[in-house]
Short mmCIF file of C-alpha atoms in Angstrom, two decimals:
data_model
loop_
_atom_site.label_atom_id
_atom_site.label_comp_id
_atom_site.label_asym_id
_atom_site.label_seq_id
_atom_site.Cartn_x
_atom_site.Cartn_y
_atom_site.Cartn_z
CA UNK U 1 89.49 94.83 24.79
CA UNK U 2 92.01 94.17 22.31
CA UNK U 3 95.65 94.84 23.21
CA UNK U 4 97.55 98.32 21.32
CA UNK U 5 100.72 97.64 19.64
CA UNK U 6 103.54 98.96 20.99
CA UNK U 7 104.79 102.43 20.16
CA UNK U 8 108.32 101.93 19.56
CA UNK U 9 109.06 105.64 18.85
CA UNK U 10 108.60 105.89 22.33
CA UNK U 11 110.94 105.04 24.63
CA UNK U 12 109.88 103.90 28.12
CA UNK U 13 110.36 105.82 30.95
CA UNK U 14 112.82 106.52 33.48
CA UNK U 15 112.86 106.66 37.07
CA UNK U 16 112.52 110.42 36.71
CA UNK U 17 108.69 110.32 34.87
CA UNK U 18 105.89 110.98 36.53
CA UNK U 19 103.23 108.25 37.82
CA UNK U 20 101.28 109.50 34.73
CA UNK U 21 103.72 108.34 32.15
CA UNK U 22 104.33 105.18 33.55
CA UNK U 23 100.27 103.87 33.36
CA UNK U 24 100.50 105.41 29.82
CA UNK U 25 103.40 103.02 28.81
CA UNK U 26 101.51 100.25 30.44
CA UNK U 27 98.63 100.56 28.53
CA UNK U 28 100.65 101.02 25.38
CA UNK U 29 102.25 97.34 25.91
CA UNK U 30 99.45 95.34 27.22
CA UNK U 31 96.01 97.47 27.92
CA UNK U 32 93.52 96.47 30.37
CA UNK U 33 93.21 92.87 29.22
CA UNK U 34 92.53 90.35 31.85
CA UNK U 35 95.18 87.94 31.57
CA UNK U 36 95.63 84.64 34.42
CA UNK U 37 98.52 82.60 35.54
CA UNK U 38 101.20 83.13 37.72
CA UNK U 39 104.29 82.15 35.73
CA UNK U 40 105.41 85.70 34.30
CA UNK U 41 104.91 87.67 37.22
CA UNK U 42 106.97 85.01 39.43
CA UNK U 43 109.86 84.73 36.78
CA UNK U 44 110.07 88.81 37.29
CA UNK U 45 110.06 88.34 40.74
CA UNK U 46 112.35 85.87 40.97
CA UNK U 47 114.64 88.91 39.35
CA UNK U 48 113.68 91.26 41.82
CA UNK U 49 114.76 89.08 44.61
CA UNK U 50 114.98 90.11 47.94
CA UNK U 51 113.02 93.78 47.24
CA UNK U 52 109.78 91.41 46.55
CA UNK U 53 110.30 89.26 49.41
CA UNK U 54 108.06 90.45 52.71
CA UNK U 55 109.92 89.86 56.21
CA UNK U 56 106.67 90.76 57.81
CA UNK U 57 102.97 88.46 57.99
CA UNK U 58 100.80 88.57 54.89
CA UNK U 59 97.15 88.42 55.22
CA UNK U 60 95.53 87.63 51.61
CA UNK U 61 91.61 88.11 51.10
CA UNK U 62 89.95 86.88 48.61
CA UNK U 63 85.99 86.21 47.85
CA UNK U 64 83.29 88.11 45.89
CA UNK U 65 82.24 90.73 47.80
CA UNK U 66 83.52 91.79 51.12
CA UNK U 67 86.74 92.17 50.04
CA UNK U 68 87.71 95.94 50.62
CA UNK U 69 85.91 96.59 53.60
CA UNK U 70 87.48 93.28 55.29
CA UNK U 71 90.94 94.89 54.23
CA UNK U 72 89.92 98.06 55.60
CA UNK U 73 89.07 96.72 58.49
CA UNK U 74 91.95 94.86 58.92
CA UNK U 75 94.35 98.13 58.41
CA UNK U 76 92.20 100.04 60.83
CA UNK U 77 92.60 97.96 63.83
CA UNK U 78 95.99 96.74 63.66
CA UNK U 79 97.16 100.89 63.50
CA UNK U 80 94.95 100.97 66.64
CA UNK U 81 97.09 98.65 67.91
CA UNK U 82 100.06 100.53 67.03
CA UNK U 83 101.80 98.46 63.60
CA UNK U 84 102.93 99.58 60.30
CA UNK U 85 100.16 98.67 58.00
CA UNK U 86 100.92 98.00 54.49
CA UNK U 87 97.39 97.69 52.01
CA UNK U 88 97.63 96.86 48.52
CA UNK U 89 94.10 96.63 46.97
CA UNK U 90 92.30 97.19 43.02
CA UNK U 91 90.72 98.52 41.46
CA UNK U 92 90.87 102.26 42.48
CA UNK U 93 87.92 105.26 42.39
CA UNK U 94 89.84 108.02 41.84
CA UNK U 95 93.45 108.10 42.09
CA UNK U 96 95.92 105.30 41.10
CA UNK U 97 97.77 106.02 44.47
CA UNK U 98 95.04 104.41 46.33
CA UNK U 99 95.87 100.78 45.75
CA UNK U 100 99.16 101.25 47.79
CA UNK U 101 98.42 102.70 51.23
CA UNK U 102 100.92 103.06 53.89
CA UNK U 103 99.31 103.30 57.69
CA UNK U 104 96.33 104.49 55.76
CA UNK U 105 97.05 107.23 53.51
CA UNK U 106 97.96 106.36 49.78
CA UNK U 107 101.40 106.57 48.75
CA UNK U 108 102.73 109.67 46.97
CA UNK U 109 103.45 108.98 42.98
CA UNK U 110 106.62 110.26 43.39
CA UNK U 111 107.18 107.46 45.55
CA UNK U 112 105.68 104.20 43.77
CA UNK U 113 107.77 105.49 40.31
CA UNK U 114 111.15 104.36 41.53
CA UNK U 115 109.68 100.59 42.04
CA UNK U 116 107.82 101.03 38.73
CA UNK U 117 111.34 101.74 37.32
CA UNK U 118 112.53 98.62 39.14
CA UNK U 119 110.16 96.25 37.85
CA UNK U 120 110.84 97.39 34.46
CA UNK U 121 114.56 97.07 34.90
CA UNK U 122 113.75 93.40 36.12
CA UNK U 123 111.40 92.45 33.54
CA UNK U 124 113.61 93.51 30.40
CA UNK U 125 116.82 92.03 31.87
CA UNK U 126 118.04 89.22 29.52
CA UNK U 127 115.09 88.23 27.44
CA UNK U 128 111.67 90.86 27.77
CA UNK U 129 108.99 89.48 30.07
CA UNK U 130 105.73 90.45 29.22
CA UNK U 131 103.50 91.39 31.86
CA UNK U 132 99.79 92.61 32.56
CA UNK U 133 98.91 96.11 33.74
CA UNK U 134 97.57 94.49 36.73
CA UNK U 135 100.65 92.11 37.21
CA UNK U 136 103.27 94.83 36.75
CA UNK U 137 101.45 97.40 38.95
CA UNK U 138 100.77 94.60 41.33
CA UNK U 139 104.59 94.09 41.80
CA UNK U 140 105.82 97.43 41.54
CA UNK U 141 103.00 99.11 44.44
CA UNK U 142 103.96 95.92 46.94
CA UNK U 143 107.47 96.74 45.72
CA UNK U 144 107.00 99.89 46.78
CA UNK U 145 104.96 99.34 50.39
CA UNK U 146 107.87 96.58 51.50
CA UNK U 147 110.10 99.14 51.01
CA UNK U 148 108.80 100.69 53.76
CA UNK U 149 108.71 97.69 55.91
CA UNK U 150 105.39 97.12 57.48
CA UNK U 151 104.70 95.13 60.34
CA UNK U 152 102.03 93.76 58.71
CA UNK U 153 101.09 93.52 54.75
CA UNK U 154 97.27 93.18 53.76
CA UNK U 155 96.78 92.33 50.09
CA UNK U 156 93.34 92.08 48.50
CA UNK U 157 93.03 89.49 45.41
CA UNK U 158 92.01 91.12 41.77
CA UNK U 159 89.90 87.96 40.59
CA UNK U 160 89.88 84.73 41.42
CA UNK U 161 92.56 83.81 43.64
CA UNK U 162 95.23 80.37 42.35
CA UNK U 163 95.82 82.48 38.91
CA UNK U 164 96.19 86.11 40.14
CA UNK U 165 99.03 87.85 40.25
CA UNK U 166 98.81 88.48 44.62
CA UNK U 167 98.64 84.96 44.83
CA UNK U 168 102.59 85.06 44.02
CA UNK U 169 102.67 85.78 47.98
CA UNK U 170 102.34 83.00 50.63
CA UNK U 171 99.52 84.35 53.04
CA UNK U 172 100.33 83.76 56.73
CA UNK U 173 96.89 83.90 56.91
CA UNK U 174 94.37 83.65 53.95
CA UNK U 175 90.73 84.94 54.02
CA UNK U 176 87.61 83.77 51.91
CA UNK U 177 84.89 85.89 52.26
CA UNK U 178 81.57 85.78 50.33
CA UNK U 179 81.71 83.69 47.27
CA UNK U 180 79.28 84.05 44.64
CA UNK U 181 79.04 84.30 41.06
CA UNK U 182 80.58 86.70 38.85
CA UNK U 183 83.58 87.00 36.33
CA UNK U 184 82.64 83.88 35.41
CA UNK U 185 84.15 83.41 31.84
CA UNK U 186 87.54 83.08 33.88
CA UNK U 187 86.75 81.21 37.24
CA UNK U 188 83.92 78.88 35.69
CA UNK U 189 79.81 78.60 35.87
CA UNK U 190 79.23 77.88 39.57
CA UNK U 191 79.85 78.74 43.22
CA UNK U 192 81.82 75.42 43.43
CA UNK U 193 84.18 76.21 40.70
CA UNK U 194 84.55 79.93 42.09
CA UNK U 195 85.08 78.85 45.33
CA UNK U 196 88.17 76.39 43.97
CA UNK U 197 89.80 79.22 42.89
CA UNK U 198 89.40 81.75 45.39
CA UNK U 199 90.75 78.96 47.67
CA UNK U 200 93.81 78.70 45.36
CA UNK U 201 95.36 81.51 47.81
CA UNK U 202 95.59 78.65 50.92
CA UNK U 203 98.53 77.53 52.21
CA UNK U 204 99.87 74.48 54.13
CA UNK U 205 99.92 74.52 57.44
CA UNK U 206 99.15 78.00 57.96
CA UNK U 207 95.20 79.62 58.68
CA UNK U 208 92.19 80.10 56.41
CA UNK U 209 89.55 82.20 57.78
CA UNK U 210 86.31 81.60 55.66
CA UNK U 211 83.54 84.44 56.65
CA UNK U 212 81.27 83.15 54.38
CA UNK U 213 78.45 81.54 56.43
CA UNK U 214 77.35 78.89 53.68
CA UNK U 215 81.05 78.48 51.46
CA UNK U 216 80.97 76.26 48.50
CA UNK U 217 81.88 72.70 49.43
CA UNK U 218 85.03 73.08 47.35
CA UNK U 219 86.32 75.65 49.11
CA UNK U 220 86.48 73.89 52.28
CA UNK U 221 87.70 70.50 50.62
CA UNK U 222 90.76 72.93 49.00
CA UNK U 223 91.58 73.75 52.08
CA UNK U 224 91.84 70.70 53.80
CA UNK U 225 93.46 68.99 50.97
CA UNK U 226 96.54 71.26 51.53
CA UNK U 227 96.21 70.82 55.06
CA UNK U 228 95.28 74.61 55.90
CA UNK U 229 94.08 75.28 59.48
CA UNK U 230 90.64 75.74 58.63
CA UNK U 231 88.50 78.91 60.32
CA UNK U 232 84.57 78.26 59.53
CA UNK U 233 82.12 80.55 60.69
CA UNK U 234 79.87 79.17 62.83
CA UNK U 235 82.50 76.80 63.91
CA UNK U 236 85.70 78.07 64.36
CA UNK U 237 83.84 81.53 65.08
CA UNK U 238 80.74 82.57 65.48
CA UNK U 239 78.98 86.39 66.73
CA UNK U 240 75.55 87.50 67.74
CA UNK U 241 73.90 90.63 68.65
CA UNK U 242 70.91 93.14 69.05
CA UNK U 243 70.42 96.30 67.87
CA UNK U 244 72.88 98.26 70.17
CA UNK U 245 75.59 96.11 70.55
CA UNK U 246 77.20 92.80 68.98
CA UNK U 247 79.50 89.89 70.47
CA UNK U 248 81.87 87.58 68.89
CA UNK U 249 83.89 84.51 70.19
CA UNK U 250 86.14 82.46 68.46
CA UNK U 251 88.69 79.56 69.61
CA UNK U 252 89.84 80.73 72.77
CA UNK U 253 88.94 84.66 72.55
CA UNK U 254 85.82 86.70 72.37
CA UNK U 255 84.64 89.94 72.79
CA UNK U 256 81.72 91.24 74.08
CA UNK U 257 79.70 94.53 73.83
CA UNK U 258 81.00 95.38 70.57
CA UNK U 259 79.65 98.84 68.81
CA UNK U 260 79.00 97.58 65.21
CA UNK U 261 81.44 98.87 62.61
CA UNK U 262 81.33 102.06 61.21
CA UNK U 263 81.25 100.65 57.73
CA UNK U 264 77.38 100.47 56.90
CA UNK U 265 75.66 97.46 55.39
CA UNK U 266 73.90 94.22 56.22
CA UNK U 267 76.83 92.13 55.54
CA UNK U 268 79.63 94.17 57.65
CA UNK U 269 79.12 92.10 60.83
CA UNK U 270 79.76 89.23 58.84
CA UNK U 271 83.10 90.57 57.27
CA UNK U 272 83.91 92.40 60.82
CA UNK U 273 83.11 88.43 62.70
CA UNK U 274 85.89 86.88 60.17
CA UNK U 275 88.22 90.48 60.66
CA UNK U 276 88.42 88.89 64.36
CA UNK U 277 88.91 85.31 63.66
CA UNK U 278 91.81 86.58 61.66
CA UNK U 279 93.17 88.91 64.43
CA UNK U 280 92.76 85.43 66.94
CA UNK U 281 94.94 83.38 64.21
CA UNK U 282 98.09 86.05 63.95
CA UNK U 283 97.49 86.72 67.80
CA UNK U 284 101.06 85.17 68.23
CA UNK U 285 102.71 87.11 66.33
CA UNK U 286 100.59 90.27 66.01
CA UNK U 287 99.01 90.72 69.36
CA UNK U 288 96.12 93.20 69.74
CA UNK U 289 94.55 94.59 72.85
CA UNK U 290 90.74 94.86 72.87
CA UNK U 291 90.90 98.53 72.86
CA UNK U 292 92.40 98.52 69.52
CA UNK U 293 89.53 96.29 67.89
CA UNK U 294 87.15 98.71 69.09
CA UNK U 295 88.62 101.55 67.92
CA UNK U 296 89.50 99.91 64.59
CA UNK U 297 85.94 98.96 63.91
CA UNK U 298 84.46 102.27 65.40
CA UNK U 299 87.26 104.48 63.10
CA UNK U 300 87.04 102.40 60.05
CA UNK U 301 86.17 104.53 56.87
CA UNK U 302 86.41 102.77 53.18
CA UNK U 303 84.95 104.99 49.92
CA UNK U 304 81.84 103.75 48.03
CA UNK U 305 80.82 101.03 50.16
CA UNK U 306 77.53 101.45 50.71
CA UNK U 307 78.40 104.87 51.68
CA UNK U 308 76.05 107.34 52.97
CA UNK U 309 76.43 111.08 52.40
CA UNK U 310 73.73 113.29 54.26
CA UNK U 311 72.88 116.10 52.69
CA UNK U 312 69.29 117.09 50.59
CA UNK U 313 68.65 114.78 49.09
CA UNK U 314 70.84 112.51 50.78
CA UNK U 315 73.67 110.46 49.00
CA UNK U 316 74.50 106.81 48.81
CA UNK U 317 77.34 105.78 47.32
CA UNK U 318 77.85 101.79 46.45
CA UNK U 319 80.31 99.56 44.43
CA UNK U 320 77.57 96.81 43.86
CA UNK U 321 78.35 95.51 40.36
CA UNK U 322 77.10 91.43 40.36
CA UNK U 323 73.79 90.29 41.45
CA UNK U 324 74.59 89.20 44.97
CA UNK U 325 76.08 92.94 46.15
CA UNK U 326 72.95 93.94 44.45
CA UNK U 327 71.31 92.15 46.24
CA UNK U 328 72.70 93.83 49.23
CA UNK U 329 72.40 97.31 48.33
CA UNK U 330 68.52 96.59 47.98
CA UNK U 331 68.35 95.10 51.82
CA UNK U 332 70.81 98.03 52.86
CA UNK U 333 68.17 100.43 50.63
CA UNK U 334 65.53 99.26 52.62
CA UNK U 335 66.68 99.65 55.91
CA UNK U 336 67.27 103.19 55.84
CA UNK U 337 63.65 103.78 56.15
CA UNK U 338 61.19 105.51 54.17
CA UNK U 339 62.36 108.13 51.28
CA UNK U 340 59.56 109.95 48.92
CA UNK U 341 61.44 109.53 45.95
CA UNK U 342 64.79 106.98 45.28
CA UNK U 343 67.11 107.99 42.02
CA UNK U 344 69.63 105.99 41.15
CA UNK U 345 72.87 106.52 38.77
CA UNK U 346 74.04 103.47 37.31
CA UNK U 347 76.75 102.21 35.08
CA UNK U 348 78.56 98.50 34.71
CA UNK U 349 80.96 96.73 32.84
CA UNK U 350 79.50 95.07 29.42
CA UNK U 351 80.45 91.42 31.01
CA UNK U 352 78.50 91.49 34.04
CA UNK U 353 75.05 89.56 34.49
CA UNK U 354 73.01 93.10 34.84
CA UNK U 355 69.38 91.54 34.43
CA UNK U 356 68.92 90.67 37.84
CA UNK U 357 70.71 93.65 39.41
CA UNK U 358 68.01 95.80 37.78
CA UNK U 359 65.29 92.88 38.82
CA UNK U 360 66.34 93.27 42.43
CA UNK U 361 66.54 97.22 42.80
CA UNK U 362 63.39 97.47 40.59
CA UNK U 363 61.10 98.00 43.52
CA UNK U 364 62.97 100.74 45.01
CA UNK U 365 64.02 103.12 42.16
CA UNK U 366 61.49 105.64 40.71
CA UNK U 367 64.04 107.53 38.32
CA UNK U 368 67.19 105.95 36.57
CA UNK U 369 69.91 107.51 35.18
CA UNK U 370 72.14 105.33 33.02
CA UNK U 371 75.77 106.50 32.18
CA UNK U 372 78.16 105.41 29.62
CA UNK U 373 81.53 105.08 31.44
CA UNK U 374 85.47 105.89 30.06
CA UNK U 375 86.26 102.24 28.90
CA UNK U 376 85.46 100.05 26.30
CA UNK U 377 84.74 97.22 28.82
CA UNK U 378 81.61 99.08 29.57
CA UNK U 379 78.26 98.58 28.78
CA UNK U 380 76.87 101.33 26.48
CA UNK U 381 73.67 103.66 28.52
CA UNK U 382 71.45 102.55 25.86
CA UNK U 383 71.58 98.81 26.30
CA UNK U 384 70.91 99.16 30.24
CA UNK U 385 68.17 101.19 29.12
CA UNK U 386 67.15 98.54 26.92
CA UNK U 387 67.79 95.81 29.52
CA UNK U 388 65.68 97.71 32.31
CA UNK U 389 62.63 98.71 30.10
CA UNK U 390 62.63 94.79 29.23
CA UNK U 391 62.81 94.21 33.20
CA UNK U 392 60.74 96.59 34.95
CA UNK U 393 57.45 95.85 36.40
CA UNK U 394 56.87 99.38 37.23
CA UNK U 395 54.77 101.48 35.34
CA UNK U 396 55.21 105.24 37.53
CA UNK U 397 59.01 104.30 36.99
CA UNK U 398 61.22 106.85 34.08
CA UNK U 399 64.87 106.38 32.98
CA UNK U 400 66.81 108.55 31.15
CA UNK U 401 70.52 108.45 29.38
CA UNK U 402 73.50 110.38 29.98
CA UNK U 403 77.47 110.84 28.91
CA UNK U 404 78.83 110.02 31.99
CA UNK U 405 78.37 109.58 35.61
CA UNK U 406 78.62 113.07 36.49
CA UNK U 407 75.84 114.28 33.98
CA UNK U 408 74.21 111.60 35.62
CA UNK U 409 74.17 113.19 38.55
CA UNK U 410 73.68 116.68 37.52
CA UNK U 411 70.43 115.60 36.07
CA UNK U 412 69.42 113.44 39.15
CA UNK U 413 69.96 116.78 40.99
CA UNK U 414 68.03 119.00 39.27
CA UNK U 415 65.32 116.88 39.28
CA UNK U 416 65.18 115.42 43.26
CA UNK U 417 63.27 115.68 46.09
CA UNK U 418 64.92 117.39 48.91
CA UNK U 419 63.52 114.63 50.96
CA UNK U 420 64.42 111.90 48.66
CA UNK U 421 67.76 110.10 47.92
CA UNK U 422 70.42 109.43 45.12
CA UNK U 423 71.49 106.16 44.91
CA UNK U 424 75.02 105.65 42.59
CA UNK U 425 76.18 101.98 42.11
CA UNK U 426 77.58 99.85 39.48
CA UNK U 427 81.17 100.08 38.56
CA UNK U 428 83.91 101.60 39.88
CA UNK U 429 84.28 103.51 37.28
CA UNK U 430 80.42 105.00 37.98
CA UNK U 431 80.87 105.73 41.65
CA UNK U 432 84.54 107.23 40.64
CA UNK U 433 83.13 109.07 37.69
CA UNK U 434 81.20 111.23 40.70
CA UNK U 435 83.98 111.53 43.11
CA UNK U 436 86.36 113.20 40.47
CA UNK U 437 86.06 116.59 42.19
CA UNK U 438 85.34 115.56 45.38
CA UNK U 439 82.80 113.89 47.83
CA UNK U 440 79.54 115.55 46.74
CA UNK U 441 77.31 117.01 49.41
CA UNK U 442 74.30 117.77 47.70
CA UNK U 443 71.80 120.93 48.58
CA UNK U 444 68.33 120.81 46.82
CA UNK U 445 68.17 124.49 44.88
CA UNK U 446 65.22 126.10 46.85
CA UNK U 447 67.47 125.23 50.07
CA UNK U 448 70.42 126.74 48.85
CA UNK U 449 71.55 130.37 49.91
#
């Protein structure tokens, strides 16, 4: 995407605008572009001061996928145990507000503008800083949550993790989970050059919890290059289970008979095994009772992660947008048992390898619907239409084309089985395109009063 000029006729906004006005202006100066490096947004920190610095720990997570629900997780248990949670995470589904959450619940707009004001104050002071969308919303919404002083402030890492803007914080405690490949145009061709720069968020001296079960080797060698505490799964930590109930020990702590989380999904136990490990490194400073890990896990709800909506035809809502959550989705898919018919809505960005996303789901979809989505980042309906009648091996298999994810949906609708299921994944931007009015809960017509 190419940035806009500036619109100098219009002045930027005061501490009095709404939320609204203040994204607009964004855009205006720098769009949606992806930009890397840390030196802008610290030289406007470094004007902000004090307001930017957090007196409380800071947990960073970073990885591929796994990213959100670890966070969530992470929030959910330490409110059980009775702390201020602070959670800064991108992108969003629906609402802009939901990258700042305070003890849960997203901040009110009226609340993030007067650190959006602040930031823009700092950055114009003296000679203009230009900064991101993502690194001036980054510092204005943690801005905003330290404001509120948190006992404890979870961040989740945009992309990568050494260039991006939430790297600008020292994690007490840094997390890697799954690494795998995708943006790679910025963080380079492999798992070993991803992996360097997720671990770019590791810090002397102080714990790395890596969930991944097989990391990159350069992860690892990051880590003890800086002389991190290193946290390996399957060393440092390790869990097993059945089908009722799962266990987890780590250094000197473990749990037993653990209900698995309510977050759905092959790979939750894996995020939940290094949500523990973490909760074991902080112990001495944020100490949690057992209870509260139980109830965390057990309460823990995060939006369009492999989300499950019951209802005729039932609902499944996913984020999966590179081949490995893809990958995923299709194991998830198949565990939910049998299903006469499997639609699926699906939109992604124009950058994102979609080939073997299709490949994987191939065998479980019998009617596509591909959307166009609201950016010019996106990949047009027509090419994944393209790219999935050049993939498919399926013969009884249709697809069809529509505006957006919501006519998507309309027309998987009107065409389902009662019996069957609607599978929506790809973007954010596709799973938020359906949530726009609310959480769907679908009744097939002949059902319907």
């Amino acid at each position: 995407m190419t940035t806009p000029p500036v619109d100098s006729a219009l002045p930027p906004p005061d501490a009095t605008a709404p939320l609204a006005r203040w994204l607009a202006h964004l855009e205006r100066l720098h769009g949606q572009r992806i930009t890397l490096g840390l030196e802008r947004v610290q030289a406007v920190a470094r004007r902000l001061g004090d307001a930017v610095q957090p007196r409380c720990p800071v947990i960073t997570v970073a990885g591929t996928n796994g990213k959100g629900s670890t966070c969530a997780m992470l929030e959910a248990i330490y409110r059980q145990a009775g702390y201020r949670t602070g959670l800064y995470t991108s992108p969003h589904l629906v609402d802009f507000e939901e990258r700042a959450r305070l003890d849960g619940v997203p901040m009110a707009a009226g609340d993030l503008v007067p650190s959006f004001a602040a930031v823009e104050a700092a950055r114009t002071a003296g000679e203009a800083i230009a900064l991101s969308y993502f690194e001036f919303t980054t510092l204005a919404l943690v801005h905003a949550l330290l404001a509120r002083r948190p006992d404890v402030l979870i961040l989740e890492v945009g992309m990568g993790g050494r260039l991006d803007a939430v790297n600008l914080w020292d994690a007490d405690c840094a997390v890697i989970t799954s690494v795998d490949l995708d943006h790679m145009e910025y963080l380079g061709p492999d798992r070993e050059a991803i992996g360097y720069e997720k671990a770019g968020i590791v810090r002397t001296g102080r714990p790395v919890v890596v969930s991944d079960p097989v990391p990159p080797r350069s992860v690892i060698d990051r880590a003890i290059e800086v002389g991190a505490d290193v946290w390996l799964a399957g060393r440092d930590f390790r869990h097993t289970g059945d089908r009722q109930q799962w266990n987890w020990q780590g250094r000197s702590r473990r749990y037993s008979g653990l209900a698995y989380p309510a977050l759905r999904g092959v790979n939750q136990l894996v995020n939940a095994a290094g949500v523990l490990a973490v909760l074991e490194a902080l112990h001495p400073r944020l100490p949690v009772a057992a209870q509260a890990v139980r109830q965390g896990l057990a309460q823990v709800e995060w939006v369009g992660r492999f989300q499950i909506v019951p209802g005729q035809p039932v609902l499944v809502l996913d984020v999966a947008h590179n081949p490995h959550a893809a990958a995923a989705l299709a194991e998830n898919l198949d565990a939910m048992g049998f299903y006469p018919q499997t639609q699926a809505v699906f939109g992604a960005m124009a950058d994102k390898d979609v080939r073997p996303m299709l490949e994987r789901l191939d065998p479980l979809i019998d009617v596509w619907h591909f959307c166009d989505l609201p950016t010019a980042r996106a990949a047009r309906a027509a090419d994944l239409h393209g790219l999935w009648q050049a993939a498919t091996r399926r013969r009884d298999a249709t697809a069809a084309q529509h505006p957006d994810p919501a006519a998507a949906l309309r027309a998987a609708v009107e065409g389902a089985d009662p019996a069957g299921r609607i599978v929506i994944f790809g973007s954010f931007y596709t799973v938020g395109g359906v949530l726009q009015q609310g959480l769907p809960r679908l009744g097939a017509k002949h059902l319907q009063g």
